[in-house]
Short mmCIF file of C-alpha atoms and ligand atoms in Angstrom, two decimals:
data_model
loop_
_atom_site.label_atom_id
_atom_site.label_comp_id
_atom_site.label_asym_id
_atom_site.label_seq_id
_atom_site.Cartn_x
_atom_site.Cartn_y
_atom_site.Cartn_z
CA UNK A 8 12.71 18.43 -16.91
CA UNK A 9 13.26 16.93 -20.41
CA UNK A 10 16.36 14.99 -19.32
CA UNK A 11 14.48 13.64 -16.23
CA UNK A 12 11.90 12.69 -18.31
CA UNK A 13 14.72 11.10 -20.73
CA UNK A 14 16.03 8.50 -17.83
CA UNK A 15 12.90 7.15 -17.94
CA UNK A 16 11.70 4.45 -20.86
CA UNK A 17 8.27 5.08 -21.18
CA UNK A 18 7.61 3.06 -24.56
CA UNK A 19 9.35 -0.01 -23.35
CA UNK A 20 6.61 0.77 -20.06
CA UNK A 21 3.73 0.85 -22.08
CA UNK A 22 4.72 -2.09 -24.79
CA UNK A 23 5.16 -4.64 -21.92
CA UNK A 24 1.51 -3.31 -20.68
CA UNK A 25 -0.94 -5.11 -22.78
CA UNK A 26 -3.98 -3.06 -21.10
CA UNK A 27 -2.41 0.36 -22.21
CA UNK A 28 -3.92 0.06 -25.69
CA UNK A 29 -7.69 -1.21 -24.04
CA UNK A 30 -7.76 1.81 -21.07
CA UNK A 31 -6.74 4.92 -20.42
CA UNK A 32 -6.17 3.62 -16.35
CA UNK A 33 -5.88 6.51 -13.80
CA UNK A 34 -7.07 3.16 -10.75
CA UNK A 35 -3.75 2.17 -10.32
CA UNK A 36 -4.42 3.01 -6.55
CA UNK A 37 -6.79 0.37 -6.68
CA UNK A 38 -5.45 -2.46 -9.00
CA UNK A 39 -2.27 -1.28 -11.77
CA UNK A 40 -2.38 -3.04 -14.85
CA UNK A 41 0.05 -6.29 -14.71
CA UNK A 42 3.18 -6.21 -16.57
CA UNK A 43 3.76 -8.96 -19.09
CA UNK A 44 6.12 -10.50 -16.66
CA UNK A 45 4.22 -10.72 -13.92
CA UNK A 46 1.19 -11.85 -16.16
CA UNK A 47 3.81 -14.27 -17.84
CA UNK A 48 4.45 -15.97 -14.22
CA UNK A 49 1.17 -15.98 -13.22
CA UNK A 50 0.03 -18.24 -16.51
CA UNK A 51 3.03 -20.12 -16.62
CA UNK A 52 2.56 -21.26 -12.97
CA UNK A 53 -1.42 -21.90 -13.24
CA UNK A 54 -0.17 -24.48 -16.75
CA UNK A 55 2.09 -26.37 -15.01
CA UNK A 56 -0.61 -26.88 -11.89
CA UNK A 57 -3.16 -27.92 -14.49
CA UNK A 58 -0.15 -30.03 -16.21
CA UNK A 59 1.34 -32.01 -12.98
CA UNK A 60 -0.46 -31.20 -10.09
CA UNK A 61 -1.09 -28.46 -7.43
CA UNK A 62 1.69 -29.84 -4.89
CA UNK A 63 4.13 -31.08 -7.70
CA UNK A 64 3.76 -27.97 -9.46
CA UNK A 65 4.95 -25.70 -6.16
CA UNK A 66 7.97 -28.48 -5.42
CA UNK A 67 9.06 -27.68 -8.98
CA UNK A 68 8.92 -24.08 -8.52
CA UNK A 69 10.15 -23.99 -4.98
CA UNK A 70 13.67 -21.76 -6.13
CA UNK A 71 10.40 -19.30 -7.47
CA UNK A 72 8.34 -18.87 -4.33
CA UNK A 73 11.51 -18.55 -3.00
CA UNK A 74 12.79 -15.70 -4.64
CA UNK A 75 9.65 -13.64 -3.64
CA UNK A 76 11.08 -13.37 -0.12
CA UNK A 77 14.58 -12.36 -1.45
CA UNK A 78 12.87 -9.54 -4.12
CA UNK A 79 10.64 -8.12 -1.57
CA UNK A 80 13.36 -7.72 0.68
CA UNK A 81 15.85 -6.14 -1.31
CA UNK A 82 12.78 -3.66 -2.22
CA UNK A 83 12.16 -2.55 1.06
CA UNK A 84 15.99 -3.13 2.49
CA UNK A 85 14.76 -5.46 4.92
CA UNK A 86 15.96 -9.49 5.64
CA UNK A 87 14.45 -12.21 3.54
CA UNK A 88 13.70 -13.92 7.41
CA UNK A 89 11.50 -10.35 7.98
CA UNK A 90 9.02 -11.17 5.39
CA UNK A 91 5.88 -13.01 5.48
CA UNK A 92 3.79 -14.13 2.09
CA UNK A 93 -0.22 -12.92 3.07
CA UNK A 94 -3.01 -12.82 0.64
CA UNK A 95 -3.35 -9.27 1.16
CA UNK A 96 -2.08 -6.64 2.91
CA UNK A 97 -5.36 -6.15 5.49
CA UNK A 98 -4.96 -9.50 6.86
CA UNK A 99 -0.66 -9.20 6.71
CA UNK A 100 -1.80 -5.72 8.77
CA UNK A 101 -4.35 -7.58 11.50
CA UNK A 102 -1.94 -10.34 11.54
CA UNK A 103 1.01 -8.03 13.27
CA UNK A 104 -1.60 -6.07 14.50
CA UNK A 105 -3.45 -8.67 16.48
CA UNK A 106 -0.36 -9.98 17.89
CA UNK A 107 0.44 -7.30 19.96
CA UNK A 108 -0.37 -7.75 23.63
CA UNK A 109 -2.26 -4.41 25.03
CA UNK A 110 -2.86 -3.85 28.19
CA UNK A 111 -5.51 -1.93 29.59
CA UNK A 112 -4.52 1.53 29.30
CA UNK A 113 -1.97 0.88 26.41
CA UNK A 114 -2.43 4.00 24.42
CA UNK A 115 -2.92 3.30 20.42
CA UNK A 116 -1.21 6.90 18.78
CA UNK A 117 -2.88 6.53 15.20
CA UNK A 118 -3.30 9.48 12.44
CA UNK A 119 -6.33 11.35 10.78
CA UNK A 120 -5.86 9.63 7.61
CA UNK A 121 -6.17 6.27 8.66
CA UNK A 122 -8.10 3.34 6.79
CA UNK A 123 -11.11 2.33 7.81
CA UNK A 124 -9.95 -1.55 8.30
CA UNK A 125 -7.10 -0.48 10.11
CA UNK A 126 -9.25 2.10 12.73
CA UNK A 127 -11.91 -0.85 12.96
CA UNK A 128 -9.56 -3.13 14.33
CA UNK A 129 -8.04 -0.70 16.88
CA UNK A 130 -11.54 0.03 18.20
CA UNK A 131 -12.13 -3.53 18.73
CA UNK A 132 -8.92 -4.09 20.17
CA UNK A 133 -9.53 -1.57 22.35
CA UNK A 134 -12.66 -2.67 23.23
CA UNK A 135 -11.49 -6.11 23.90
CA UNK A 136 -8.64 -5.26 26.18
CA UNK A 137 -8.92 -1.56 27.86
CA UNK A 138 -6.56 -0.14 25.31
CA UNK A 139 -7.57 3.70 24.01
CA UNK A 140 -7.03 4.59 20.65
CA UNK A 141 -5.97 8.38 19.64
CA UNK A 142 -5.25 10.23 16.74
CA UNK A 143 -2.33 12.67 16.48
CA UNK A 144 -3.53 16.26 14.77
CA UNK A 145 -2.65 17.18 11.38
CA UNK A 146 -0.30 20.14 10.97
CA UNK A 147 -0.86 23.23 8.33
CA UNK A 148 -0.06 21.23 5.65
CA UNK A 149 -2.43 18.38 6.28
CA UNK A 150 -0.20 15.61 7.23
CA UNK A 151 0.57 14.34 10.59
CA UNK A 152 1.82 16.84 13.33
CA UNK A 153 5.45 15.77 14.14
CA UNK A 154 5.26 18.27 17.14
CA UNK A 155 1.81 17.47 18.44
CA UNK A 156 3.37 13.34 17.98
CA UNK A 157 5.74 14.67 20.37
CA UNK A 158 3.47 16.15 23.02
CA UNK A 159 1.41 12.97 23.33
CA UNK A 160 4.04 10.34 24.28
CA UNK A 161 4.36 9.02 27.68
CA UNK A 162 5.01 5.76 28.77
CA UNK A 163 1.91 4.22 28.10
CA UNK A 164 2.17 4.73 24.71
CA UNK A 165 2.21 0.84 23.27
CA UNK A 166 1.99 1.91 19.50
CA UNK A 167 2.21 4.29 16.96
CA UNK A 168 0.44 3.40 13.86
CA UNK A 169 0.06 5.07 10.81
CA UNK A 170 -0.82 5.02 6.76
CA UNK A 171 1.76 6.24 5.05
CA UNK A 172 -0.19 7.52 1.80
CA UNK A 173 -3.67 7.19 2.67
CA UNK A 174 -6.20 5.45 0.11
CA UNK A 175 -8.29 8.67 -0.61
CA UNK A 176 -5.40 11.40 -1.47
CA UNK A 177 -1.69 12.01 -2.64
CA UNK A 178 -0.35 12.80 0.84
CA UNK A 179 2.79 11.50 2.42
CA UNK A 180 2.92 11.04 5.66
CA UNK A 181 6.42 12.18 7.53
CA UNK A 182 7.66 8.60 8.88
CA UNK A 183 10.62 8.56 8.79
CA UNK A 184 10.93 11.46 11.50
CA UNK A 185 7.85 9.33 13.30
CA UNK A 186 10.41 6.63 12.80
CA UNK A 187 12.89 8.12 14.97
CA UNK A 188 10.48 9.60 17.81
CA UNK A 189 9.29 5.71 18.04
CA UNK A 190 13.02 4.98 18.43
CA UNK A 191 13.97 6.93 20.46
CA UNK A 192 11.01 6.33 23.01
CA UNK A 193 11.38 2.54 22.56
CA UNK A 194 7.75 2.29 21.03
CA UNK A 195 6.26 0.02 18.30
CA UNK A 196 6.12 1.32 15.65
CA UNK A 197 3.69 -0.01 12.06
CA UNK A 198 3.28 1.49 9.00
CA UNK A 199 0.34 0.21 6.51
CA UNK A 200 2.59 1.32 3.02
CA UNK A 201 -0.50 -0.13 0.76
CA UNK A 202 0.32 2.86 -1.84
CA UNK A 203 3.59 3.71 -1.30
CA UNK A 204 5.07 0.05 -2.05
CA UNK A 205 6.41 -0.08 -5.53
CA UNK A 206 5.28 3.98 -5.94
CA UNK A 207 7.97 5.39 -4.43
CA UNK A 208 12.14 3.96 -2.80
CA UNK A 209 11.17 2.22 0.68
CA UNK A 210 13.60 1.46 3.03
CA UNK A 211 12.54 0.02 6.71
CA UNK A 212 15.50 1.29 7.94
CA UNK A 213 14.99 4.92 6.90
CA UNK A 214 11.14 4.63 8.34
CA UNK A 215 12.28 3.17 11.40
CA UNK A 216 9.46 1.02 11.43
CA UNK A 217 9.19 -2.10 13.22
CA UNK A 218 6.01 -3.51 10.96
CA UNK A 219 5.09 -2.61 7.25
CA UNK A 220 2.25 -4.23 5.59
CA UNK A 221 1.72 -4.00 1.90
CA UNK A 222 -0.49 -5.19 -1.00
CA UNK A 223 0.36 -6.69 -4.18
CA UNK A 224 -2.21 -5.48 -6.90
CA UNK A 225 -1.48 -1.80 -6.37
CA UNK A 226 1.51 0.26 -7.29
CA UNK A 227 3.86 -2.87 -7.06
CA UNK A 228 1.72 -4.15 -10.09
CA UNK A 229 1.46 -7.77 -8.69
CA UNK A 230 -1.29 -9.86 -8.97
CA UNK A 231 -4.47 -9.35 -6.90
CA UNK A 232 -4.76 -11.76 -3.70
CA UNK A 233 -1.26 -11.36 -2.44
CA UNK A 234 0.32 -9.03 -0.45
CA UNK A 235 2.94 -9.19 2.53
CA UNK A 236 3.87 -8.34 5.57
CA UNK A 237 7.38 -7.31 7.00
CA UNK A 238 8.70 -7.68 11.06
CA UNK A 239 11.93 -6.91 12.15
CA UNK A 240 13.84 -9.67 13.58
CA UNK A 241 14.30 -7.85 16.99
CA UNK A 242 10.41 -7.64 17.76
CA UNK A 243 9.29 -11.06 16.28
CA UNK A 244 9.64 -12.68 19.37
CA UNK A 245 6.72 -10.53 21.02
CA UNK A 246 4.79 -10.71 18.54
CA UNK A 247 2.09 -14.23 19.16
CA UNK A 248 0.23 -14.35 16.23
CA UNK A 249 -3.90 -14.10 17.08
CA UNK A 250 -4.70 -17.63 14.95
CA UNK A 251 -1.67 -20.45 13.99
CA UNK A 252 -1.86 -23.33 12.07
CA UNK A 253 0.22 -26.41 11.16
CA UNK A 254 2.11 -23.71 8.89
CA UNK A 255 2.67 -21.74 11.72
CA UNK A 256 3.04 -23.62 14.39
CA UNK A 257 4.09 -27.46 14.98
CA UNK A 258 1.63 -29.76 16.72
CA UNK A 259 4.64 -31.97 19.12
CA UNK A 260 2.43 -33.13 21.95
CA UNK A 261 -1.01 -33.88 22.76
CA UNK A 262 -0.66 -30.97 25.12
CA UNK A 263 1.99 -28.30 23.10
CA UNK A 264 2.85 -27.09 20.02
CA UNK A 265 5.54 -24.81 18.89
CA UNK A 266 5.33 -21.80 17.24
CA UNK A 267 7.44 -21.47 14.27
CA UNK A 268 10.62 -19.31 15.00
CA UNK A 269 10.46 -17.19 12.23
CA UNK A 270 8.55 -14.49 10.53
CA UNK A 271 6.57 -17.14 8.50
CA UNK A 272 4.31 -17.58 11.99
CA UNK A 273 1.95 -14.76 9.88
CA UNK A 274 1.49 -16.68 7.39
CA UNK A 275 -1.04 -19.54 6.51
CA UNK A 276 -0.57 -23.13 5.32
CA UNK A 277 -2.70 -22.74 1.72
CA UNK A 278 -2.11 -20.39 -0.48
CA UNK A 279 -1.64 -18.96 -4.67
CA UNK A 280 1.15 -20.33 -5.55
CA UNK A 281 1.07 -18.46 -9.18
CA UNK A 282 0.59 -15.17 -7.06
CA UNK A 283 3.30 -15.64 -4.79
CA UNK A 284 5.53 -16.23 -7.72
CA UNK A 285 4.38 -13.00 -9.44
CA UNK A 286 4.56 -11.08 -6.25
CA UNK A 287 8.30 -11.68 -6.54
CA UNK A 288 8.30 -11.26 -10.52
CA UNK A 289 6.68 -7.88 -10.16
CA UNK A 290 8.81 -6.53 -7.30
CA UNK A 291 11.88 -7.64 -9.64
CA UNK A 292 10.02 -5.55 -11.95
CA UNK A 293 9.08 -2.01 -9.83
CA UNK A 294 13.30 -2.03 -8.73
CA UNK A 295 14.65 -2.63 -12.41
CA UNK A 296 12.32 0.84 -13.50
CA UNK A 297 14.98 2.48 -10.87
CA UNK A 298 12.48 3.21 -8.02
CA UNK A 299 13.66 6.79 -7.68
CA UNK A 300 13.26 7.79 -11.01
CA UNK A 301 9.58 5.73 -11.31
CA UNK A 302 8.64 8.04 -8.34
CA UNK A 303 9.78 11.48 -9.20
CA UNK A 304 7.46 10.53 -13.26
CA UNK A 305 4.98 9.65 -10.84
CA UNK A 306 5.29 12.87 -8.91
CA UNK A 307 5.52 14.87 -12.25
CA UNK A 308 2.52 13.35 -13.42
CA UNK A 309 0.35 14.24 -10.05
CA UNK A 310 1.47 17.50 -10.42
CA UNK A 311 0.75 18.25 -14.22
CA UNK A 312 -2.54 16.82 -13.44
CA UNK A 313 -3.24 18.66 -10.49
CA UNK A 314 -2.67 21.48 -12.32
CA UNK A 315 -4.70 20.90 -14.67
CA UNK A 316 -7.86 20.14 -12.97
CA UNK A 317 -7.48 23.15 -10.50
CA UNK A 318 -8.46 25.88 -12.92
CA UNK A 319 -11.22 23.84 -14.34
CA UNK A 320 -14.23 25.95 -13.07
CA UNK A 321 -16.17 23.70 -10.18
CA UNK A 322 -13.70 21.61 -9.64
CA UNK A 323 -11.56 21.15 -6.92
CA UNK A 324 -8.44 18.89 -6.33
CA UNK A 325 -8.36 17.80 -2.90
CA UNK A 326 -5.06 16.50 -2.12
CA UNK A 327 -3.06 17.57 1.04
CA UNK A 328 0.65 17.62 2.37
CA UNK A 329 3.97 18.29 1.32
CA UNK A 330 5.28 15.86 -0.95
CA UNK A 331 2.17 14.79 -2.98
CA UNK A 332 1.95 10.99 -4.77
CA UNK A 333 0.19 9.46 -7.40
CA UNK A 334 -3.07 9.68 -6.08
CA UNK A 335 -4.88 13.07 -7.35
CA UNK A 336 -8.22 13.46 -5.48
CA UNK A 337 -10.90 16.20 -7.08
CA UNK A 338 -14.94 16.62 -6.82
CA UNK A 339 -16.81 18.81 -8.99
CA UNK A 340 -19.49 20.98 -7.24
CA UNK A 341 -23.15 19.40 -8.06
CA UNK A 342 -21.99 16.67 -10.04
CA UNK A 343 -21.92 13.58 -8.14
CA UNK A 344 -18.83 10.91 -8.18
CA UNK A 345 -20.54 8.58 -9.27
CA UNK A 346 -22.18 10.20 -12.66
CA UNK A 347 -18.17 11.48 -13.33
CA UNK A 348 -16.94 8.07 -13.19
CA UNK A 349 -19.79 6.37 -15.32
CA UNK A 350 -19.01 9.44 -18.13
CA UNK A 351 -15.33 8.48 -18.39
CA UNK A 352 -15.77 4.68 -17.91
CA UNK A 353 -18.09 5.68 -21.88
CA UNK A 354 -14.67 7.29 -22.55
CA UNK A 355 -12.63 3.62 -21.00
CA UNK A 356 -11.01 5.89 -18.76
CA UNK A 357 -10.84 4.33 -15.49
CA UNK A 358 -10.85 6.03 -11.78
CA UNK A 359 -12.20 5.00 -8.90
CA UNK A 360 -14.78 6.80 -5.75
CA UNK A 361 -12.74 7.47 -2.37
CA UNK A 362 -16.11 7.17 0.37
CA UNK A 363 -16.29 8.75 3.62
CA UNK A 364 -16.39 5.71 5.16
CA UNK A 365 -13.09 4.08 3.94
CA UNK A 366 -11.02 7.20 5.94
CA UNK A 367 -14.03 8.31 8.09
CA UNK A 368 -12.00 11.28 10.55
CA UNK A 369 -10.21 12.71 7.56
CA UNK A 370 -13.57 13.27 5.18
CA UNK A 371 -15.24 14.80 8.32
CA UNK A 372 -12.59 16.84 9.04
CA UNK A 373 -12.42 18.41 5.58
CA UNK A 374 -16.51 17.75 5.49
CA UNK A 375 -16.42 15.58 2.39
CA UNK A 376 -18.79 12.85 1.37
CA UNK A 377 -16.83 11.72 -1.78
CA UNK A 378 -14.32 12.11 -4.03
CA UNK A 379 -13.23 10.87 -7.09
CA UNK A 380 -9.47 8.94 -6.96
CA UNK A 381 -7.70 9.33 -10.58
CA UNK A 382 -3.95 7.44 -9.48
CA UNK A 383 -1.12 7.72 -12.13
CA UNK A 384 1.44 5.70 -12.33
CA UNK A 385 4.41 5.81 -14.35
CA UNK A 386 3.22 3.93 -17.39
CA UNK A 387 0.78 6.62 -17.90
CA UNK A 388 1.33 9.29 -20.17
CA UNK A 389 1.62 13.53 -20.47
CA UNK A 390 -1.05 12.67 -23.38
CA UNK A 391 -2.96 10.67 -21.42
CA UNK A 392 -3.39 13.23 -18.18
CA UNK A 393 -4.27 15.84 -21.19
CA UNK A 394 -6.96 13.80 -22.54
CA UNK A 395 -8.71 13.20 -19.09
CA UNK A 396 -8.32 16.87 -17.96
CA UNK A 397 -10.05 17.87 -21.44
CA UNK A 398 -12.75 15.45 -20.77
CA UNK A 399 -13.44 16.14 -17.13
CA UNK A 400 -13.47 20.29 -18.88
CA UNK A 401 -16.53 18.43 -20.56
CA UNK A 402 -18.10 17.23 -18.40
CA UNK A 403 -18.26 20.55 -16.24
CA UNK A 404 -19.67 22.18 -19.33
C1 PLP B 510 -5.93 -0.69 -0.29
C2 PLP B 510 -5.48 -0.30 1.07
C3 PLP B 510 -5.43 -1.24 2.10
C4 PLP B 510 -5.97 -2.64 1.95
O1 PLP B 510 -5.23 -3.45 1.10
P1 PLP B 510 -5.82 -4.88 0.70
O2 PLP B 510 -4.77 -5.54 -0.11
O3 PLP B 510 -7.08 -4.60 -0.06
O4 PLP B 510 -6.12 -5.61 1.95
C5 PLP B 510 -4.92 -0.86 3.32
N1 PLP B 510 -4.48 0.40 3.53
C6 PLP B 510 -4.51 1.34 2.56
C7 PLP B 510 -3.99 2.70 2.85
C8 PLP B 510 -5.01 1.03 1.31
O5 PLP B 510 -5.05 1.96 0.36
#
C-alpha cells in the first residue's frame, strides 16, 4: 500500500493546483480543478488574441492546436486522423450519433445507466426513423449483463451504446468484453467515456469501440467548453454528419459540395482556440501522472471513502459494480441533498446532486430521487476524505 502510494507525487499534484489551498473539491466529476499548465495555456493563448488578433493569434499557434490531436490520441491509443476537436462531449456524442443511418426496425442495444442526453436522443431518433431503443439488464453486481448482451443480438441490431462510468455512481461498465461481442457480430459499437477519460488508462483498441466521446473539464482537467470525439478510420466513411459547414464540407458547385474526408467532418468552423490548446496541454498532463498509477490513487481513495461513509449511521453509499471509480455516491435518510451540500459548501467543501432525471431507468430501478456525487481525484488527499467523512458524521448528528 505505502509503496503504491510512494509512486505517486502527491505534493508536486497539489502545488501545481492553485485551487487546492481555496477548496476541499470532491466535483471533480463535474469540473476538476485546472492544473497550472493547462491554466498557463489557456491565459497565454487569450494574451496573445487580445495582443494580435483572433485569426493571427491561432496562425501563430497552429503547431499548438495541433498537438491537441496528437496528445489525445496517444491518450486513448487511437490515430491523430480519428479525432475530432467539439466543444463538449454531448454534441461530439450527437454528432457520431446523428450520423448513423437507422432504419426502421434498427434495434438501439443501450444500458440502464445511461445519460439522460444520450437516451433523449435515441428516443427521438427512434421516433424519427422506426428505430427501437432497448436496454440490456444489469447483472448481480449492477453493471451491464454480458450474458443477457448476448441473448439480445440478432441481425437487426444497428448499435450498441453505452456509458462507460455513468455520471451518478463509481461503476464501470465491462466494455471491453462488449467490445468484442460488437466485433464479433459486426455491430457499431459507441462508448460516451465522459468520466473515465483522464480517470483511468483508455485504449480504443482494448474497448473495441468504434466511437468514444469525451469531455474536457472533467477528470482530464481541461478547460470547460471543449471536449472531443474519436471515429475509427474504418467506419468514418458511413458516418454523414446530421449538420456540415464550410469546415466540414467544401461548397464546389452551385449544386454540390464535398464532405471533408476526414474525421474533422464533426467538427465546426468557430471555435476556443485557448481551449483547444489546453485540451492538448492537459491530456499531456493526465499521461505524464502515469495513467495507471493516477487510477489505482483514485481507486484507493473511492474505497477509503466508501468506507468511511458506510458505517456512518443513516447513511448509505450507493455505488454499484465491480471495479468502482472516483465517483462515491451516498444519501442520508431524511436529510435532503440539497441541505448536505449547502452544509459543506459553509465548510468550502465542494460535491455536487446526481437527479433522477440525469440517469432516469437506473434511479427508478434502485427507487432513488437523489443522491449526493462526492468525485475524488488523485490530487485529493487521505486527509482530505477524513475531514469530509468527519463532517458528513456531523451532519448526521
Ligand atoms: C458529463 C457527462 C456527459 C456530458 O458531457 P458535457 O461535456 O457536459 O457535454 C455525458 N455523459 C456522461 C456520462 C457524463 O457524466
Amino acid at each position: 500500500m505505502d509503496t503504491k502510494r510512494m509512486r505517486f507525487d502527491i505534493e508536486r499534484a497539489r502545488k501545481e493546483t492553485p485551487g487546492c489551498t481555496n477548496v476541499l473539491h470532491l466535483n471533480n466529476a463535474g469540473s476538476s480543478l485546472l492544473p497550472q499548465p493547462v491554466l498557463d495555456a489557456m491565459i497565454t493563448h487569450l494574451q496573445r488574441e487580445a495582443a494580435i488578433g483572433g485569426y493571427e493569434a491561432a496562425d501563430e499557434a497552429i503547431d499548438k492546436i495541433e498537438h491537441t490531436y496528437d496528445a489525445l490520441a496517444t491518450l486513448i491509443g487511437a490515430h491523430r486522423d480519428e479525432i475530432a476537436l467539439i466543444e463538449n462531449a454531448t454534441r461530439a456524442w450527437d454528432m457520431a450519433f446523428y450520423s448513423i443511418p437507422f432504419k426502421p426496425g434498427d434495434r438501439i442495444l443501450t444500458a440502464m445507466a445511461e445519460y439522460a442526453s444520450n437516451y433523449i436522443a435515441y428516443l427521438q431518433v427512434a421516433q424519427k426513423t422506426g428505430a427501437v431503443v432497448e436496454v440490456i439488464p444489469n447483472d448481480q453486481y449492477g453493471q451491464l449483463s454480458i450474458e443477457a448482451l448476448r441473448n439480445m443480438l440478432d441481425e437487426r441490431v444497428k448499435l450498441i451504446s453505452v456509458t462507460h462510468m455513468p455520471t451518478n455512481g463509481g461503476l464501470v461498465n465491462p466494455v471491453a468484453q462488449i467490445g468484442k461481442i460488437a466485433r464479433e457480430a459486426g455491430i457499431l459499437f459507441l462508448v460516451d467515456a465522459c468520466q473515465t477519460v483522464g480517470q483511468m488508462p483508455i485504449q480504443v483498441d482494448e474497448i473495441g469501440c468504434d466511437i468514444l466521446s469525451a469531455t474536457g473539464r472533467k477528470y482530464l482537467r481541461g478547460p470547460r467548453g471543449s471536449g472531443f470525439l474519436y471515429v475509427r478510420r474504418s467506419v468514418l466513411e458511413q458516418l454523414e454528419p446530421p449538420m456540415l459547414d464550410l469546415h466540414a464540407a467544401t461548397w464546389v458547385s452551385k449544386d454540390r459540395y464535398e464532405i471533408r474526408p476526414d474525421v474533422r467532418r464533426f467538427e465546426n468552423w468557430e471555435g476556443n482556440y485557448a481551449a483547444k490548446i489546453a485540451l492538448g496541454v492537459a491530456a499531456d498532463y493526465a499521461m505524464q501522472w502515469d495513467l495507471k498509477v493516477s487510477w489505482r490513487r483514485i481507486k484507493d481513495l473511492a474505497y477509503r471513502l466508501r468506507s468511511l461513509l458506510s458505517p456512518i449511521p443513516g447513511v448509505i453509499v450507493h455505488d454499484r459494480g465491480i471495479t468502482q471509480g472516483g465517483i462515491v455516491t451516498f444519501t442520508i435518510d431524511g436529510v435532503a441533498a440539497e441541505h448536505i451540500q449547502r452544509e459543506l459548501a459553509k465548510e468550502r467543501i465542494n460535491v455536487s446532486i446526481s437527479q433522477k432525471s440525469s440517469t432516469l431507468l437506473d434511479m427508478e430501478e434502485r427507487q432513488l430521487d437523489q443522491l449526493v456525487r462526492a468525485s475524488v481525484h488523485y490530487y485529493n488527499t487521505e486527509e482530505e476524505v477524513e475531514r469530509f467523512s468527519a463532517c458528513i458524521e456531523r451532519l448526521v448528528q
